[in-house]
mmCIF file of C-alpha atoms in Angstrom:
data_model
loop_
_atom_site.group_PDB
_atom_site.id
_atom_site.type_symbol
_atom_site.label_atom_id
_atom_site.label_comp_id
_atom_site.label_asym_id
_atom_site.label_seq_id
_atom_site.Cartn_x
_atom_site.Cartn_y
_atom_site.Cartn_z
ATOM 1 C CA UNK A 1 100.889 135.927 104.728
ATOM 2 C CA UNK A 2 98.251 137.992 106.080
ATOM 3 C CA UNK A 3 94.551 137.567 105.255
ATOM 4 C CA UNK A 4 93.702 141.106 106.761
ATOM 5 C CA UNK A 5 91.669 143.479 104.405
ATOM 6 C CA UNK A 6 91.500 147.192 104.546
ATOM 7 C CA UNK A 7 87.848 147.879 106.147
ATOM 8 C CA UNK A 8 84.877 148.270 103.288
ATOM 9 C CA UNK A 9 81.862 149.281 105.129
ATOM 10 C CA UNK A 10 80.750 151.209 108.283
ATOM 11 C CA UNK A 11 78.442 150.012 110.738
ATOM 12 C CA UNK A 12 76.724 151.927 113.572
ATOM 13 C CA UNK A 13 78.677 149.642 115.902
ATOM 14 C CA UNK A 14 81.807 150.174 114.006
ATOM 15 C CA UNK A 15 81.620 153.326 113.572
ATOM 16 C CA UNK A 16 80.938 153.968 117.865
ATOM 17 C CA UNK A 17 84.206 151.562 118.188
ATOM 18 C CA UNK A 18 86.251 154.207 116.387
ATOM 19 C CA UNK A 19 84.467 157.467 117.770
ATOM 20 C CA UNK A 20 85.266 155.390 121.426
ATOM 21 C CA UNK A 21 88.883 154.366 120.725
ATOM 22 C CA UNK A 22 90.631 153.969 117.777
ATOM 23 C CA UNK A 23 92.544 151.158 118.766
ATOM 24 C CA UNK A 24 89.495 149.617 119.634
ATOM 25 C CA UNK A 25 88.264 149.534 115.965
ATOM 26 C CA UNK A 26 91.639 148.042 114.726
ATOM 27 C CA UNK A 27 91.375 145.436 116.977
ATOM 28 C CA UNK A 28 88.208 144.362 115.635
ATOM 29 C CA UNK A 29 88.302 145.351 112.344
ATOM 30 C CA UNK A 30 91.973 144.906 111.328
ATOM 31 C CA UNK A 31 93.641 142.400 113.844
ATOM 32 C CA UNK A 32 89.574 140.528 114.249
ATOM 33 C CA UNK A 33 91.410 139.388 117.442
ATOM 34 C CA UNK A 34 88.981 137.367 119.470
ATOM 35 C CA UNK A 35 86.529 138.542 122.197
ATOM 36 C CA UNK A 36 85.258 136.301 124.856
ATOM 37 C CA UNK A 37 81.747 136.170 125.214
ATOM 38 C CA UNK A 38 79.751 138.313 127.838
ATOM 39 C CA UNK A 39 76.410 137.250 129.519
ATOM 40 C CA UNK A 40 74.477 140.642 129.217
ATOM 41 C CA UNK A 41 75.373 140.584 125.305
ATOM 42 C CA UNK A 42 74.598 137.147 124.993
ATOM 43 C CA UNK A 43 71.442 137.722 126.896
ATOM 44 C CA UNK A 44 70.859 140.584 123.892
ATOM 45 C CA UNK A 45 71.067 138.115 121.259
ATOM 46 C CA UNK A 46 68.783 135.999 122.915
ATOM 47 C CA UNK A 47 65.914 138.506 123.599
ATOM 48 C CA UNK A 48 66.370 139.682 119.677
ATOM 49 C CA UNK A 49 65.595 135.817 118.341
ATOM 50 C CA UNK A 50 62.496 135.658 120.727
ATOM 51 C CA UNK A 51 61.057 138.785 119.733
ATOM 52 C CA UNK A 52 62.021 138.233 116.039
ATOM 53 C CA UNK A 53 60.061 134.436 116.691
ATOM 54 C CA UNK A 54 57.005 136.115 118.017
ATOM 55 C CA UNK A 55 55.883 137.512 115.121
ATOM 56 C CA UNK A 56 55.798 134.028 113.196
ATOM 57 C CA UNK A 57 52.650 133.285 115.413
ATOM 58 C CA UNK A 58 49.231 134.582 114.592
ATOM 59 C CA UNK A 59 48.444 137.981 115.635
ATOM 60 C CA UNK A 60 46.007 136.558 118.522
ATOM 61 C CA UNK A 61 49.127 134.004 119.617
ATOM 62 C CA UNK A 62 51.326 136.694 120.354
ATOM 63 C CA UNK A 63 50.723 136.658 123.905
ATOM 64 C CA UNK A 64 53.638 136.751 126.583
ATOM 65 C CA UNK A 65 53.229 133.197 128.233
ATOM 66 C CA UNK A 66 53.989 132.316 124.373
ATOM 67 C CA UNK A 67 57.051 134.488 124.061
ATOM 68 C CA UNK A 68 58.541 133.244 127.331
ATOM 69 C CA UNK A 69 57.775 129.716 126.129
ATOM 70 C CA UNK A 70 60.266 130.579 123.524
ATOM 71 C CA UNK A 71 63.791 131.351 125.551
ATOM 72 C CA UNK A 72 64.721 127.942 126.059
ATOM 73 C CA UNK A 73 64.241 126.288 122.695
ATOM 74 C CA UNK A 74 65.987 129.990 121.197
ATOM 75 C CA UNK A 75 68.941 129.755 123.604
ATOM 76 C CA UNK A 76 69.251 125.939 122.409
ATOM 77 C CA UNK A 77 69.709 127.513 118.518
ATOM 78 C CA UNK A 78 71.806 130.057 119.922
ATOM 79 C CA UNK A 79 74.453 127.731 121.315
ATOM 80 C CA UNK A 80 74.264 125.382 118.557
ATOM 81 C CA UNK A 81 75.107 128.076 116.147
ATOM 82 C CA UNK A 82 77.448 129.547 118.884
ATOM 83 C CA UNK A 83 79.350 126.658 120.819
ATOM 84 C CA UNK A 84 81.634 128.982 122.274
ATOM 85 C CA UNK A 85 78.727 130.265 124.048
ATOM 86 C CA UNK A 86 78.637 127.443 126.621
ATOM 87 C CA UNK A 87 81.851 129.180 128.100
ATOM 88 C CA UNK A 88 79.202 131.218 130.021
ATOM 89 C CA UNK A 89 78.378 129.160 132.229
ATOM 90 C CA UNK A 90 81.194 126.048 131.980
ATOM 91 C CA UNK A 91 81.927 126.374 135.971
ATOM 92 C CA UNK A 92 77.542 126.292 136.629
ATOM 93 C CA UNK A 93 77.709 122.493 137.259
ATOM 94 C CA UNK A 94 74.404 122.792 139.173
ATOM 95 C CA UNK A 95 72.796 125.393 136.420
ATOM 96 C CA UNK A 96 71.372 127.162 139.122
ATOM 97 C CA UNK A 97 73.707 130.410 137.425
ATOM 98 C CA UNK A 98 71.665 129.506 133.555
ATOM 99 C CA UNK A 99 68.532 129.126 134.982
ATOM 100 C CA UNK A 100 68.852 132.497 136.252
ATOM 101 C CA UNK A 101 70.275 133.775 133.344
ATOM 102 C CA UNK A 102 67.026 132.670 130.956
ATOM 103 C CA UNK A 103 65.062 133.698 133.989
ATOM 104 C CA UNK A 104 66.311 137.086 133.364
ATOM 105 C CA UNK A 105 65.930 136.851 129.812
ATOM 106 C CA UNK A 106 62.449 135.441 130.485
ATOM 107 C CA UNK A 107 61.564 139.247 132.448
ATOM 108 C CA UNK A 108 62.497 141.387 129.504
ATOM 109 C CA UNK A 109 60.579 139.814 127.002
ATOM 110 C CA UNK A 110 57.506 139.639 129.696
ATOM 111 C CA UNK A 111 58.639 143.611 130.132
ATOM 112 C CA UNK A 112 58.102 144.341 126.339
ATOM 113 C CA UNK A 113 54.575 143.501 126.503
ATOM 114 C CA UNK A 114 53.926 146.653 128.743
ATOM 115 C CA UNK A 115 55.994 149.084 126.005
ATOM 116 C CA UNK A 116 54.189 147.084 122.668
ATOM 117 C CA UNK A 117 50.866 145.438 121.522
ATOM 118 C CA UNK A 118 52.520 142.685 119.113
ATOM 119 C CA UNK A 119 48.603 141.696 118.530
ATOM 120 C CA UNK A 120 48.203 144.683 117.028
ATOM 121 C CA UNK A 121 51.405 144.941 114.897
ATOM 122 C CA UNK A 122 52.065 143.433 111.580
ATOM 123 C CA UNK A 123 56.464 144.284 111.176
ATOM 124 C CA UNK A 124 57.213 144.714 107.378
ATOM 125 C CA UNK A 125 60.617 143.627 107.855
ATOM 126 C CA UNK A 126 62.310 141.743 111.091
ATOM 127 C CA UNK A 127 65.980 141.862 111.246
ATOM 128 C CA UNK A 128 66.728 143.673 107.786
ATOM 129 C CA UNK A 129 69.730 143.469 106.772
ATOM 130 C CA UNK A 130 70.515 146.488 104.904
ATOM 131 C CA UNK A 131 73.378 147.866 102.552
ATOM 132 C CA UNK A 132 73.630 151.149 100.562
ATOM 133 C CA UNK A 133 76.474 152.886 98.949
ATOM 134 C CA UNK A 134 76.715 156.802 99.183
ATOM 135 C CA UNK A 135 77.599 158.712 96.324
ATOM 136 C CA UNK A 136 81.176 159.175 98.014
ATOM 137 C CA UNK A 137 81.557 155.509 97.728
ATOM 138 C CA UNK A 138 81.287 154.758 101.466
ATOM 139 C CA UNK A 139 79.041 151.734 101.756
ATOM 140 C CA UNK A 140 77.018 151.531 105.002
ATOM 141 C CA UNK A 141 75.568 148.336 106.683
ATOM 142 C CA UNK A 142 73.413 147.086 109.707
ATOM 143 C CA UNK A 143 70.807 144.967 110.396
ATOM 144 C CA UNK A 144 67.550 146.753 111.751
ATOM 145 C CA UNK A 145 65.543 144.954 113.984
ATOM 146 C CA UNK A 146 61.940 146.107 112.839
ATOM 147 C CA UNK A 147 60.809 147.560 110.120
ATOM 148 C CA UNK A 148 56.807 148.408 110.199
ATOM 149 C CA UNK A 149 55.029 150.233 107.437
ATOM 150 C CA UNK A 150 52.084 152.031 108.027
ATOM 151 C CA UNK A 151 49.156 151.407 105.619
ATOM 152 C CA UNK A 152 49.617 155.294 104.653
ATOM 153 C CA UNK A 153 53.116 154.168 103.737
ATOM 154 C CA UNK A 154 55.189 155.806 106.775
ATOM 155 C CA UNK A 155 57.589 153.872 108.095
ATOM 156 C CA UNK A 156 58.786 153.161 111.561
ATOM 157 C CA UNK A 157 62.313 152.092 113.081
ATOM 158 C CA UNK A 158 62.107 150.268 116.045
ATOM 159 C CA UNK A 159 65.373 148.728 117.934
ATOM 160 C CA UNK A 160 65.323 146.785 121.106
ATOM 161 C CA UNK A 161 67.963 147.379 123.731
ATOM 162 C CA UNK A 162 68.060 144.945 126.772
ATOM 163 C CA UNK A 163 69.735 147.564 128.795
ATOM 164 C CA UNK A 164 68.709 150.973 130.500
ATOM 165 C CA UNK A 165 67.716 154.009 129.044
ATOM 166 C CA UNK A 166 70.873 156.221 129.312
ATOM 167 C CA UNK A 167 70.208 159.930 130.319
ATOM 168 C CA UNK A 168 69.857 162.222 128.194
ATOM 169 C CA UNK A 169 73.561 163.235 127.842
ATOM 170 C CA UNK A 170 74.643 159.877 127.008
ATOM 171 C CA UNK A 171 71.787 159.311 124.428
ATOM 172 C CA UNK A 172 73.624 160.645 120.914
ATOM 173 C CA UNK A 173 75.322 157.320 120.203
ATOM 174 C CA UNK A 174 71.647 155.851 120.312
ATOM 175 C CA UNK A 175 70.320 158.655 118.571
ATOM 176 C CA UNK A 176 73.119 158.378 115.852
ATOM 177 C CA UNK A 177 72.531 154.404 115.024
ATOM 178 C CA UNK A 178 68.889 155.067 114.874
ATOM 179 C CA UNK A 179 69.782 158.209 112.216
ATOM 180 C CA UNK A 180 72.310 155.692 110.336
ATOM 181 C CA UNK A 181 69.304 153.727 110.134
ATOM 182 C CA UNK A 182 67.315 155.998 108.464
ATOM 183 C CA UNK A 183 70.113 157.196 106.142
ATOM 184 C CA UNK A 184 70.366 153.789 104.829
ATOM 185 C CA UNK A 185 66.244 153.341 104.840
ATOM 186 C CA UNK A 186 66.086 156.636 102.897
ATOM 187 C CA UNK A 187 68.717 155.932 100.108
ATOM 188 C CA UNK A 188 67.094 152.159 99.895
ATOM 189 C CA UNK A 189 63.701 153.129 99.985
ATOM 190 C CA UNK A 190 63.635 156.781 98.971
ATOM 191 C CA UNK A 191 61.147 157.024 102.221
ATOM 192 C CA UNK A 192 61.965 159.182 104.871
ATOM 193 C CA UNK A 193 61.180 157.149 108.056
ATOM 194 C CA UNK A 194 58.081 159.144 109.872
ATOM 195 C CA UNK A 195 59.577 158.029 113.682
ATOM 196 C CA UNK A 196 62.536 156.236 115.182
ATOM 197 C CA UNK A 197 61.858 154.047 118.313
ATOM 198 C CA UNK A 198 63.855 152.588 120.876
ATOM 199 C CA UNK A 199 62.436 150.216 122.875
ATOM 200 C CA UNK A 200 65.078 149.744 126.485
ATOM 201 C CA UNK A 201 63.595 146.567 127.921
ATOM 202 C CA UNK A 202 66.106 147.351 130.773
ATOM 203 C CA UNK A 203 64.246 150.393 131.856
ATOM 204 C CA UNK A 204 60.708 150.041 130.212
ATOM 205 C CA UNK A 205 61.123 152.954 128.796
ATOM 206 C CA UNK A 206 59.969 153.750 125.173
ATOM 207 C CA UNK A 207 61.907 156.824 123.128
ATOM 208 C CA UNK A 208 60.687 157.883 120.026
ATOM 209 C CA UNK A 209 62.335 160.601 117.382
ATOM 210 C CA UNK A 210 61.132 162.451 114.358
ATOM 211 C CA UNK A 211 63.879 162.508 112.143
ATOM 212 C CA UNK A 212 63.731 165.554 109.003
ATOM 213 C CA UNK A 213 66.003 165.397 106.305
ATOM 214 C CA UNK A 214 68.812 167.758 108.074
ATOM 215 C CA UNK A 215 69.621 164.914 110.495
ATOM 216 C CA UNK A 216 70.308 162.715 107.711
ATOM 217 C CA UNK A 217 72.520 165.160 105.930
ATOM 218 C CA UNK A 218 74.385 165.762 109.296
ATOM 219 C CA UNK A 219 74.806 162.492 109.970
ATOM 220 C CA UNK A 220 75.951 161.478 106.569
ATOM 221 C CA UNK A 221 78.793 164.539 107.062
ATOM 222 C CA UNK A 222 79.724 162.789 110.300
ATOM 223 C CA UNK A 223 80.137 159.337 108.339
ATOM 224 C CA UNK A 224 82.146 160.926 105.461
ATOM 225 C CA UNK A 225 84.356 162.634 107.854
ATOM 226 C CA UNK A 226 84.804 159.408 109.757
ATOM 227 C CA UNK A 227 85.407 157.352 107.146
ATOM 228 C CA UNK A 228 88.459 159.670 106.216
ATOM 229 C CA UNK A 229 89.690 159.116 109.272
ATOM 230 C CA UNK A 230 89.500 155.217 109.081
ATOM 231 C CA UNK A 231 90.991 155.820 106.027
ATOM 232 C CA UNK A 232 93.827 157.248 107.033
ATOM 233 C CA UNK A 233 94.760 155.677 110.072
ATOM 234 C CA UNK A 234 94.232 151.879 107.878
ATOM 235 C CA UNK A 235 97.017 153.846 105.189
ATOM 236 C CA UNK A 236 99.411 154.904 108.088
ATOM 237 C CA UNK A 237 98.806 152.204 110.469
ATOM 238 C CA UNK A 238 98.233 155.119 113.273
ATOM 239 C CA UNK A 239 96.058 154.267 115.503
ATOM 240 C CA UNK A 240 96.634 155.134 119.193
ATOM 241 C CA UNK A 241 94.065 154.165 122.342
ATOM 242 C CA UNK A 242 91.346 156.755 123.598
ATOM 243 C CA UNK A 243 91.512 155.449 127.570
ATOM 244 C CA UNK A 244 87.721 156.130 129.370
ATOM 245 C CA UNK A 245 85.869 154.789 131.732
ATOM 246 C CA UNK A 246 84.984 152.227 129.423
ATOM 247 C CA UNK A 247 88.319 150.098 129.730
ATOM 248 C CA UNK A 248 87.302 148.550 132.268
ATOM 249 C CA UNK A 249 85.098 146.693 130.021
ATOM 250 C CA UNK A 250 87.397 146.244 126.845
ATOM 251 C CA UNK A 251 88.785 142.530 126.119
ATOM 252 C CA UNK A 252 92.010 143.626 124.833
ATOM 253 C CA UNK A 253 93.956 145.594 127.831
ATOM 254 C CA UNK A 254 96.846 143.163 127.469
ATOM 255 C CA UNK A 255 97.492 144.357 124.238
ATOM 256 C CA UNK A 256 96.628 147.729 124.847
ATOM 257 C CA UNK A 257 99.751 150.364 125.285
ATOM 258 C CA UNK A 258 97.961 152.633 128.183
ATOM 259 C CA UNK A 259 97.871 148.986 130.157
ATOM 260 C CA UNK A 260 101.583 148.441 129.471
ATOM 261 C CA UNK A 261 100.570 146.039 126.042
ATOM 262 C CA UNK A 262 102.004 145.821 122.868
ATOM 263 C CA UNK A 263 99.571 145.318 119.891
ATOM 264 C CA UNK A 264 100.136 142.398 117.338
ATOM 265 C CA UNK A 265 102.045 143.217 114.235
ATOM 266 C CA UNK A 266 100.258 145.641 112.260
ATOM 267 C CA UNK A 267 99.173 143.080 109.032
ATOM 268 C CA UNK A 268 98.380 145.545 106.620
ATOM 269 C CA UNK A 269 101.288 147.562 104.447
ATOM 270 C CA UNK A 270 101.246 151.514 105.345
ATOM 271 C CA UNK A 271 101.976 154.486 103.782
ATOM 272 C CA UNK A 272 104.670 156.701 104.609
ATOM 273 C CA UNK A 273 104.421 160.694 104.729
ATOM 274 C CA UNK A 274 106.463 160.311 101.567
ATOM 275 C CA UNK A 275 103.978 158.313 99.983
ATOM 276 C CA UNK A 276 106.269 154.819 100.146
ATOM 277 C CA UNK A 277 104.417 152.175 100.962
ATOM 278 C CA UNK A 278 106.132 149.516 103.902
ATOM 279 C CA UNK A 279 105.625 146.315 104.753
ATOM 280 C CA UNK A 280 103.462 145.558 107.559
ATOM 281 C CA UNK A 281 104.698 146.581 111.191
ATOM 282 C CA UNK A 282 103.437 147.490 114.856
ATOM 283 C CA UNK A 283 101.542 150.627 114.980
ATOM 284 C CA UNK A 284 100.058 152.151 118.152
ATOM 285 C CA UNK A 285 100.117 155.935 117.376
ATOM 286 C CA UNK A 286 96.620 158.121 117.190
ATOM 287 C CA UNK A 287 93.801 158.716 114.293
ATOM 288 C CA UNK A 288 92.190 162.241 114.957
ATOM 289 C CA UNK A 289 87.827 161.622 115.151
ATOM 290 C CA UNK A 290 85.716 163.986 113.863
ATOM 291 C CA UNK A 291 83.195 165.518 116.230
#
């Protein structure tokens, strides 16, 4: 018998998976199939723990020698929470491909000390984990790298990205996390954040945003109407592929239909137009997305 679930919560991640391709967010959601690892979000994860360790030094440690020190002895606790992780580099007998790899990791820490003065900042929270419920019943989750809380009480949002800034038509799905973000601050804290910052260690590039309460409310229309579409397509089973540019990139293309794939077995029971409910079966056809 299946141990699937119908989906509880929305993420900002989950929620880009099904804005990029519905099928995408079954596959992870409903099916949880597995997804090898990748370097550059491995690399991510890695970058995150040091900066998240910095701040457990004294304000006058927080230097960038001492931050570097840090990537080997956080990539150790990485793998040995992650053992799968050593996939990465199984065929790097020599390690000459992992020492370039931390190397790399090594240069965007080093970079972050040119966008932020940790000596000077004291983060109220570091890798919040935080959970609301709207009054629609939607429950919203994410973890937030930084919280820091200004002695006037505004609050700042600050998430890291190891990549590139994206131009400016590409940035709404940045924009939109960093809005979910407040959302969830907001309803949590009753505290409109003062500023949203993304820090792209990729780039060195700092971009900040003002949010006012209208973003929130749009954003929180977006979610709603999103969420009816998740609900749907998890009631029907219909969930049919969005192909982009960004295929290229996806795990799954063997099970995909547009690459000639069949997904698994659909393991939760659907709803027919007639309001029947079936046992579980294959599914591949399309959820509409709100705008």
């Amino acid at each position: 018998m299946s141990t699937s679930k119908p989906p509880r919560s929305l993420s900002p991640s989950r929620a880009n998976d099904f804005m990029q391709c519905p099928l995408l967010y079954r596959f992870r959601v409903i099916d949880k199939l597995p997804e090898k690892p990748s370097e550059a979000a491995t690399r991510g994860t890695l970058v995150h723990a040091v900066l998240e360790r910095l701040f457990d030094a004294p304000a006058v440690e927080r230097t960038a020698p001492r931050a570097k020190a840090l990537v080997p002895g956080q990539w150790d606790r990485l793998l040995s929470a992650r053992p799968e992780l050593a996939e990465l580099f199984a065929e790097d007998a020599g390690g000459e491909r992992l020492a370039a790899w931390l190397g790399q990791a090594e240069t965007l820490v080093e970079r972050w000390f040119s966008l932020e003065d940790p000596t000077r900042l004291e983060p109220a929270e570091r890798e919040l984990l935080v959970e609301t419920e709207l009054a629609s019943g939607l429950r919203l989750r994410g973890v937030i790298d930084r919280v820091d809380v200004a002695p006037t009480g505004e609050v700042r949002i600050v998430d890291y990205k190891t990549g590139k800034a994206p131009r400016p038509e590409y940035a709404e799905g940045a924009r939109f996390q960093m809005i979910f973000y407040a959302l969830v601050v907001r309803r949590l804290k009753g505290v409109l954040p003062r500023r949203l910052q993304l820090v792209y260690l990729g780039s060195g590039e700092v971009v900040t945003y003002d949010p006012v309460e209208a973003d929130l409310e749009r954003v929180e229309r977006k979610l709603l109407a999103l969420w009816q579409a998740i609900e749907l397509a998890t009631e029907t089973g219909d969930w049919r592929p969005r192909p982009t540019k960004l295929c290229g990139w996806c795990d799954h293309q063997a099970r995909c239909p547009e690459f000639g794939g069949t997904p698994p077995v659909y393991p939760l029971a659907v709803r027919t137009a007639e309001g029947a409910v079936a046992a579980p079966a294959e599914a591949t056809v399309d959820a509409g997305v709100p705008g």
